[in-house]
Amino acid sequence: MKARQIKPGIYWVGAVDWDRRLFDALIPLPDGTSYNSYLIRGSEKTALIETVNPPMQETLFDSLKQLGINKLDYIIANHAEQDHSGTLPMIMEAFPDATLVTNARCNGMLRDLLILPEGRFQVVNDKDILSLGDKNLEFAFTPWVHWPETMCTYLKEDKILFSCDFFGSHLASTDLYVINKERVEEAAKRYYAEIMMPYRTTIEKDLHRIEEFKIDMIAPSHGPIHDKPELILKAYHTWVFDEPKNAAVLPFTSMHDSTRRMVEYLVAALAERGVAVQQFDLAVTDIGKLAIALVEAATIVIGTPTVLAGPHPNVVNATFLTDALRPKLRFASIIGSYGWGGRTVEQLTALIPNLKVELLEPVLSKGAPKEADFKALDKLAETIVEKHKALNLK
Ligand code: FEO
């Protein structure tokens, strides 16, 4: 994709990665992604904000060439992760007059991660202003969106917030701006769930920090630009600040259908009682879908057979991930079947130290579930409903 003008003197010079299907060797990318760089031409100085993932560096160089850029004064790094910083060494070599502008922590991390030329750094503090002449950039420290060093850059005259990962979405698209709101909101929610949710309590402060600005546009470094920022700001407020919903998630694995029958019974029992439920067969599910469901769920019920004296490895993986994502769950339980024994409940509960949940009585069936097991599942459904009602969850 070629460079695209956002406003006079401000250009998107990123790269769209249609084919990438996995990030960090962990996160599924069903819709690809983009690495958004931005070029700002002031009356006196020119700045580039972020670079692109190194395999796509040629696209960035082509865009700069297309715009006739033969001198860069500043390269601003809001975040040290290599999908944005990885092309810095090549850009700094190609533009020898450019100074790399970032905060002290990011400076240190960039030096750890990349081989960069010495003596070409400018360290900035929160609220510092960098003048490009008729355009001025203010830096806003917003730690933990996604790493501890992350910051945003605000272009005061045009009221654009360059937010890097914050408010981003893994979405390859020819849309420079948000056109398909539902599609972008779903992708942004997935992104929030996988990248931001673990740091939710810090992000509360980050949201307050950036709300000090009058923002006409949010330009993240993944996915379309938010030219109507109310949509994404409102969504983040809901995800970060609101109470969980009257909703439950049931990730499970089943080997011989006993656990599956229990999961399906409980899903129906909860649905009959007015709880919104999503079940995920971990043998086939996109783990990102589970992460999305965790953003607003109040209860998780983990379904597993007992295998090798403990929970199924698929379930261990999903439970560990759920704990790492730190969703705002309030309740948890475990259901499933076993053949002759094991330590399934003990091992699974040891995997969720970060979840501030009340553990509800597990239901484990010896072999195929029988009448007493289904009655216990009814009781578990009743308990979940009562707990949600007590918190007045909607
Ligand atoms: Fe898109 Fe945390 O990098």
Coordinates of C-alpha atoms and ligand atoms in Angstrom, one line a residue:
M1 CA 0.0 0.0 0.0
K2 CA 1.2 3.5 -0.8
A3 CA 1.5 6.5 1.5
R4 CA -1.9 8.0 2.3
Q5 CA -2.6 11.6 3.4
I6 CA -4.6 11.9 6.7
K7 CA -4.5 15.7 6.9
P8 CA -2.2 18.3 5.2
G9 CA 1.4 17.3 6.2
I10 CA 0.3 14.1 7.9
Y11 CA 0.6 10.7 6.2
W12 CA 0.0 7.1 7.0
V13 CA 3.2 5.3 5.8
G14 CA 2.5 1.8 7.2
A15 CA 2.3 -1.7 5.9
V16 CA -0.7 -4.0 5.7
D17 CA 0.1 -7.7 6.6
W18 CA -2.7 -9.6 5.0
D19 CA -1.2 -13.1 5.5
R20 CA 0.1 -13.1 9.1
R21 CA -1.8 -15.6 11.1
L22 CA 0.0 -15.7 14.5
F23 CA 1.5 -13.0 16.7
D24 CA 4.1 -13.7 19.4
A25 CA 3.8 -17.4 18.4
L26 CA 0.6 -17.3 20.5
I27 CA -2.2 -15.0 19.3
P28 CA -4.3 -16.0 16.3
L29 CA -4.7 -13.3 13.7
P30 CA -7.7 -14.4 11.7
D31 CA -7.8 -11.1 9.9
G32 CA -4.1 -10.4 9.5
T33 CA -2.8 -7.1 10.9
S34 CA -1.1 -3.8 9.9
Y35 CA 1.9 -1.9 11.2
N36 CA 1.0 1.8 11.0
S37 CA 3.8 4.3 10.8
Y38 CA 3.0 8.0 10.4
L39 CA 4.9 10.8 8.9
I40 CA 4.5 14.4 10.0
R41 CA 5.9 17.3 8.1
G42 CA 6.1 20.5 10.1
S43 CA 7.2 23.8 8.7
E44 CA 10.7 23.3 10.1
K45 CA 11.2 19.6 11.0
T46 CA 9.9 16.2 9.8
A47 CA 9.2 13.3 12.1
L48 CA 8.4 9.7 11.6
I49 CA 6.2 8.0 14.3
E50 CA 7.1 4.2 14.6
T51 CA 8.5 2.0 11.9
V52 CA 7.1 -1.3 10.7
N53 CA 7.7 -5.0 11.2
P54 CA 11.1 -5.7 9.6
P55 CA 9.9 -8.1 6.9
M56 CA 7.8 -5.2 5.5
Q57 CA 10.4 -2.5 5.7
E58 CA 10.5 -2.1 1.9
T59 CA 6.9 -0.8 2.0
L60 CA 7.9 1.9 4.5
F61 CA 10.9 2.9 2.5
D62 CA 8.8 3.0 -0.7
S63 CA 6.3 5.3 1.0
L64 CA 8.9 7.7 2.2
K65 CA 10.4 7.8 -1.3
Q66 CA 7.0 8.4 -2.8
L67 CA 6.6 11.4 -0.5
G68 CA 10.1 12.7 -1.5
I69 CA 11.5 12.4 2.0
N70 CA 15.2 12.6 1.9
K71 CA 15.8 13.9 5.4
L72 CA 14.2 12.9 8.7
D73 CA 14.8 15.0 11.8
Y74 CA 13.1 12.8 14.3
I75 CA 11.9 9.2 14.7
I76 CA 9.5 8.8 17.6
A77 CA 9.3 5.4 19.2
N78 CA 6.2 5.1 21.5
H79 CA 6.9 1.4 22.1
A80 CA 9.9 -0.9 21.9
E81 CA 8.3 -4.0 20.6
Q82 CA 9.8 -5.1 17.3
D83 CA 6.7 -5.0 15.2
H84 CA 7.1 -1.2 15.5
S85 CA 10.7 -0.7 16.3
G86 CA 12.3 -3.5 14.3
T87 CA 13.0 -1.3 11.2
L88 CA 14.6 1.4 13.3
P89 CA 18.2 0.3 12.6
M90 CA 17.6 0.4 8.9
I91 CA 15.8 3.8 9.0
M92 CA 18.5 5.3 11.2
E93 CA 21.1 4.2 8.8
A94 CA 19.2 5.5 5.8
F95 CA 18.5 8.8 7.5
P96 CA 21.7 9.8 9.3
D97 CA 20.4 13.1 10.5
A98 CA 17.5 11.6 12.4
T99 CA 17.4 11.6 16.2
L100 CA 15.5 8.8 17.9
V101 CA 13.0 10.4 20.4
T102 CA 11.6 8.3 23.2
N103 CA 11.3 8.0 26.9
A104 CA 14.1 6.7 29.2
R105 CA 12.6 3.3 29.7
C106 CA 11.9 2.7 26.0
N107 CA 15.4 4.0 25.2
G108 CA 16.9 1.3 27.4
M109 CA 14.6 -1.4 26.0
L110 CA 15.4 -0.4 22.4
R111 CA 19.1 -0.7 23.2
D112 CA 18.5 -4.2 24.7
L113 CA 16.5 -5.4 21.7
L114 CA 18.2 -3.7 18.7
I115 CA 21.6 -2.7 17.5
L116 CA 21.3 1.1 17.2
P117 CA 23.8 3.8 16.5
E118 CA 25.1 5.6 19.6
G119 CA 24.7 9.4 20.3
R120 CA 21.4 9.8 18.4
F121 CA 18.9 9.6 21.1
Q122 CA 16.7 12.3 22.7
V123 CA 15.0 11.2 25.9
V124 CA 11.7 12.9 26.7
N125 CA 9.5 13.1 29.8
D126 CA 5.8 13.0 30.3
K127 CA 4.2 16.2 29.0
D128 CA 7.3 17.3 27.1
I129 CA 6.7 19.1 23.8
L130 CA 8.7 18.5 20.6
S131 CA 8.3 21.3 18.0
L132 CA 8.3 20.6 14.3
G133 CA 7.7 24.4 13.6
D134 CA 4.0 24.8 13.0
K135 CA 3.2 21.4 14.5
N136 CA 3.9 20.5 18.1
L137 CA 3.9 17.0 19.6
E138 CA 3.2 16.3 23.3
F139 CA 4.3 13.1 24.9
A140 CA 1.9 11.3 27.3
F141 CA 3.3 8.4 29.3
T142 CA 0.8 5.5 29.2
P143 CA 2.6 2.6 30.8
W144 CA 1.4 -1.0 30.1
V145 CA -0.3 -0.5 26.8
H146 CA 1.3 -2.9 26.1
W147 CA 4.7 -2.9 27.8
P148 CA 5.9 -0.8 30.8
E149 CA 7.6 1.8 28.5
T150 CA 4.6 2.6 26.3
M151 CA 3.6 6.2 25.6
C152 CA 1.4 8.1 23.3
T153 CA 2.2 11.2 21.1
Y154 CA -0.4 13.9 20.7
L155 CA -0.3 16.3 17.8
K156 CA -1.7 19.4 19.3
E157 CA -2.6 21.5 16.3
D158 CA -4.5 18.6 14.5
K159 CA -5.7 16.9 17.8
I160 CA -4.5 13.5 16.7
L161 CA -3.4 11.0 19.3
F162 CA -0.8 8.5 18.0
S163 CA -1.4 5.6 20.4
C164 CA 0.7 2.7 19.1
D165 CA -0.8 -0.5 20.5
F166 CA -3.4 1.4 22.6
F167 CA -6.8 1.3 20.8
G168 CA -5.3 -0.9 18.1
S169 CA -6.8 -3.9 16.3
H170 CA -5.2 -6.7 14.4
L171 CA -7.1 -6.1 11.1
A172 CA -5.7 -6.0 7.6
S173 CA -7.8 -3.7 5.6
T174 CA -7.7 -1.1 2.8
D175 CA -9.8 1.1 5.0
L176 CA -7.7 3.9 6.3
Y177 CA -10.4 4.9 8.7
V178 CA -13.0 2.9 10.6
I179 CA -15.7 2.1 8.0
N180 CA -17.2 -1.2 9.2
K181 CA -17.7 -0.3 12.9
E182 CA -18.9 -3.8 14.0
R183 CA -15.9 -5.5 12.4
V184 CA -13.4 -3.0 13.9
E185 CA -15.0 -3.1 17.4
E186 CA -14.8 -7.0 17.4
A187 CA -11.1 -6.9 16.3
A188 CA -10.4 -4.2 18.8
K189 CA -12.1 -6.2 21.6
R190 CA -10.0 -9.2 20.7
Y191 CA -6.9 -7.0 20.7
Y192 CA -7.8 -5.6 24.1
A193 CA -8.5 -9.0 25.5
E194 CA -5.2 -10.5 24.4
I195 CA -2.9 -7.5 24.8
M196 CA -4.4 -5.0 27.2
M197 CA -6.7 -6.8 29.7
P198 CA -3.9 -8.1 31.9
Y199 CA -3.0 -4.5 32.7
R200 CA -6.6 -3.3 33.1
T201 CA -6.0 -1.4 36.4
T202 CA -3.1 0.6 35.0
I203 CA -5.1 1.3 31.8
E204 CA -7.7 3.0 34.0
K205 CA -5.1 5.7 34.7
D206 CA -3.9 5.8 31.1
L207 CA -7.5 6.5 29.9
H208 CA -7.7 9.4 32.4
R209 CA -4.3 10.7 31.2
I210 CA -5.2 10.8 27.5
E211 CA -8.6 12.3 28.3
E212 CA -6.8 15.4 29.2
F213 CA -6.5 16.0 25.4
K214 CA -9.2 17.1 23.0
I215 CA -9.0 14.2 20.6
D216 CA -10.4 14.4 17.0
M217 CA -8.6 11.3 15.8
I218 CA -6.8 8.3 17.3
A219 CA -4.2 6.9 15.1
P220 CA -3.1 3.5 16.5
S221 CA -0.2 1.4 15.0
H222 CA -2.5 -1.6 14.2
G223 CA -5.7 -1.5 12.3
P224 CA -7.8 1.4 11.0
I225 CA -7.6 5.0 12.3
H226 CA -10.4 6.1 14.6
D227 CA -11.7 9.3 12.9
K228 CA -14.6 9.2 15.3
P229 CA -12.8 8.3 18.5
E230 CA -15.9 8.2 20.7
L231 CA -16.6 4.6 19.5
I232 CA -13.3 3.1 20.7
L233 CA -13.1 5.3 23.8
K234 CA -16.6 4.2 24.9
A235 CA -15.7 0.6 24.2
Y236 CA -12.5 0.8 26.3
H237 CA -14.5 2.5 29.1
T238 CA -17.0 -0.4 29.1
W239 CA -14.3 -3.1 29.0
V240 CA -12.1 -1.5 31.6
F241 CA -14.5 0.1 34.1
D242 CA -17.9 -1.6 33.9
E243 CA -18.9 -4.5 36.1
P244 CA -18.9 -7.9 34.3
K245 CA -22.2 -9.0 32.7
N246 CA -24.6 -11.7 33.6
A247 CA -22.6 -14.0 31.5
A248 CA -20.6 -17.3 31.8
V249 CA -17.9 -18.9 29.7
L250 CA -17.4 -22.7 29.5
P251 CA -14.1 -23.7 27.9
F252 CA -13.8 -27.5 27.9
T253 CA -12.2 -30.5 26.4
S254 CA -13.9 -33.9 26.2
M255 CA -12.3 -37.3 25.3
H256 CA -15.3 -39.7 25.3
D257 CA -18.2 -37.2 25.5
S258 CA -18.9 -37.5 29.3
T259 CA -17.5 -34.0 29.9
R260 CA -19.2 -32.7 26.8
R261 CA -22.6 -33.9 28.0
M262 CA -22.1 -32.2 31.3
V263 CA -21.0 -28.9 29.6
E264 CA -24.0 -29.0 27.3
Y265 CA -26.4 -29.7 30.2
L266 CA -25.0 -26.8 32.3
V267 CA -25.0 -24.4 29.3
A268 CA -28.7 -25.2 28.8
A269 CA -29.4 -24.9 32.5
L270 CA -27.8 -21.5 32.7
A271 CA -29.4 -20.3 29.5
E272 CA -32.9 -21.3 30.8
R273 CA -32.2 -19.2 33.9
G274 CA -31.3 -16.1 31.9
V275 CA -27.5 -16.3 31.9
A276 CA -25.7 -15.6 28.6
V277 CA -23.3 -18.5 28.0
Q278 CA -20.6 -19.2 25.5
Q279 CA -19.0 -22.7 25.3
F280 CA -15.7 -23.3 23.7
D281 CA -14.4 -26.8 22.7
L282 CA -10.7 -26.2 23.2
A283 CA -9.8 -28.9 20.7
V284 CA -11.0 -26.7 17.9
T285 CA -11.7 -23.2 19.2
D286 CA -9.8 -20.0 18.3
I287 CA -8.4 -19.0 21.6
G288 CA -8.9 -15.4 20.7
K289 CA -12.7 -16.0 20.8
L290 CA -12.4 -17.3 24.3
A291 CA -10.4 -14.2 25.3
I292 CA -13.1 -11.9 23.8
A293 CA -15.7 -13.7 25.9
L294 CA -13.6 -13.3 29.0
V295 CA -13.7 -9.5 28.7
E296 CA -17.2 -9.2 30.1
A297 CA -18.0 -12.6 31.7
A298 CA -18.7 -12.9 35.4
T299 CA -18.2 -16.7 35.7
I300 CA -16.0 -19.3 34.2
V301 CA -16.8 -23.0 34.4
I302 CA -13.9 -25.2 33.2
G303 CA -14.8 -28.6 31.7
T304 CA -12.2 -31.3 31.7
P305 CA -11.8 -35.0 31.8
T306 CA -9.2 -36.4 34.1
V307 CA -6.2 -37.7 32.1
L308 CA -2.8 -38.6 33.4
A309 CA -4.2 -38.0 36.9
G310 CA -5.0 -34.4 36.2
P311 CA -6.8 -31.9 33.9
H312 CA -6.4 -32.4 30.1
P313 CA -3.3 -30.5 28.8
N314 CA -5.6 -28.4 26.5
V315 CA -7.5 -27.3 29.5
V316 CA -4.3 -26.6 31.4
N317 CA -3.2 -24.3 28.6
A318 CA -6.5 -22.4 28.4
T319 CA -6.7 -22.1 32.2
F320 CA -3.1 -20.8 32.4
L321 CA -3.9 -18.2 29.7
T322 CA -7.1 -17.1 31.4
D323 CA -5.2 -16.5 34.6
A324 CA -2.5 -14.5 32.7
L325 CA -5.2 -12.4 31.0
R326 CA -6.6 -11.4 34.4
P327 CA -10.2 -10.9 33.3
K328 CA -12.8 -9.4 35.7
L329 CA -14.3 -12.8 36.5
R330 CA -16.0 -13.1 39.9
F331 CA -16.8 -16.8 40.1
A332 CA -15.2 -20.1 38.8
S333 CA -16.0 -23.8 38.9
I334 CA -14.9 -27.0 37.4
I335 CA -16.9 -29.8 35.9
G336 CA -16.0 -33.0 34.2
S337 CA -15.5 -36.7 34.5
Y338 CA -12.8 -39.1 35.8
G339 CA -12.2 -42.8 35.6
W340 CA -10.6 -43.8 38.9
G341 CA -9.2 -40.7 40.6
G342 CA -6.8 -37.9 40.1
R343 CA -6.1 -34.4 41.3
T344 CA -7.9 -32.4 38.7
V345 CA -9.5 -29.8 40.9
E346 CA -6.4 -29.2 43.0
Q347 CA -4.2 -28.8 39.9
L348 CA -6.6 -26.5 38.1
T349 CA -7.2 -24.2 41.1
A350 CA -3.5 -23.9 41.5
L351 CA -3.3 -22.4 38.0
I352 CA -5.5 -19.4 38.7
P353 CA -3.8 -17.3 41.5
N354 CA -4.4 -14.1 39.6
L355 CA -8.2 -14.5 39.3
K356 CA -10.0 -12.9 42.2
V357 CA -12.8 -15.4 42.0
E358 CA -15.0 -17.3 44.5
L359 CA -14.7 -21.0 43.7
L360 CA -18.1 -22.7 43.4
E361 CA -18.6 -26.3 44.3
P362 CA -17.1 -28.4 41.4
V363 CA -19.1 -31.3 39.8
L364 CA -17.1 -34.3 38.9
S365 CA -18.7 -37.5 37.5
K366 CA -17.2 -41.0 37.9
G367 CA -17.5 -42.1 34.3
A368 CA -20.6 -41.1 32.3
P369 CA -22.7 -38.4 34.1
K370 CA -25.8 -39.9 35.9
E371 CA -28.9 -38.5 37.5
A372 CA -27.1 -37.3 40.6
D373 CA -24.5 -35.5 38.5
F374 CA -27.1 -33.7 36.5
K375 CA -28.8 -32.7 39.7
A376 CA -25.5 -31.3 40.9
L377 CA -25.2 -29.3 37.6
D378 CA -28.7 -27.9 38.2
K379 CA -27.6 -26.8 41.6
L380 CA -24.4 -25.2 40.2
A381 CA -26.5 -23.3 37.7
E382 CA -28.8 -22.1 40.5
T383 CA -25.8 -21.0 42.5
I384 CA -24.4 -19.1 39.6
V385 CA -27.7 -17.3 39.0
E386 CA -28.0 -16.4 42.7
K387 CA -24.4 -15.1 42.8
H388 CA -24.9 -13.0 39.7
K389 CA -28.2 -11.6 41.1
A390 CA -26.6 -10.7 44.4
L391 CA -24.1 -8.5 42.4
N392 CA -27.0 -7.1 40.3
L393 CA -25.2 -8.1 37.1
K394 CA -27.1 -7.2 33.9
Ligands
FEO1 FE1 2.2 -3.9 18.3 FE2 3.3 -4.4 21.6 O1 3.4 -4.2 19.7

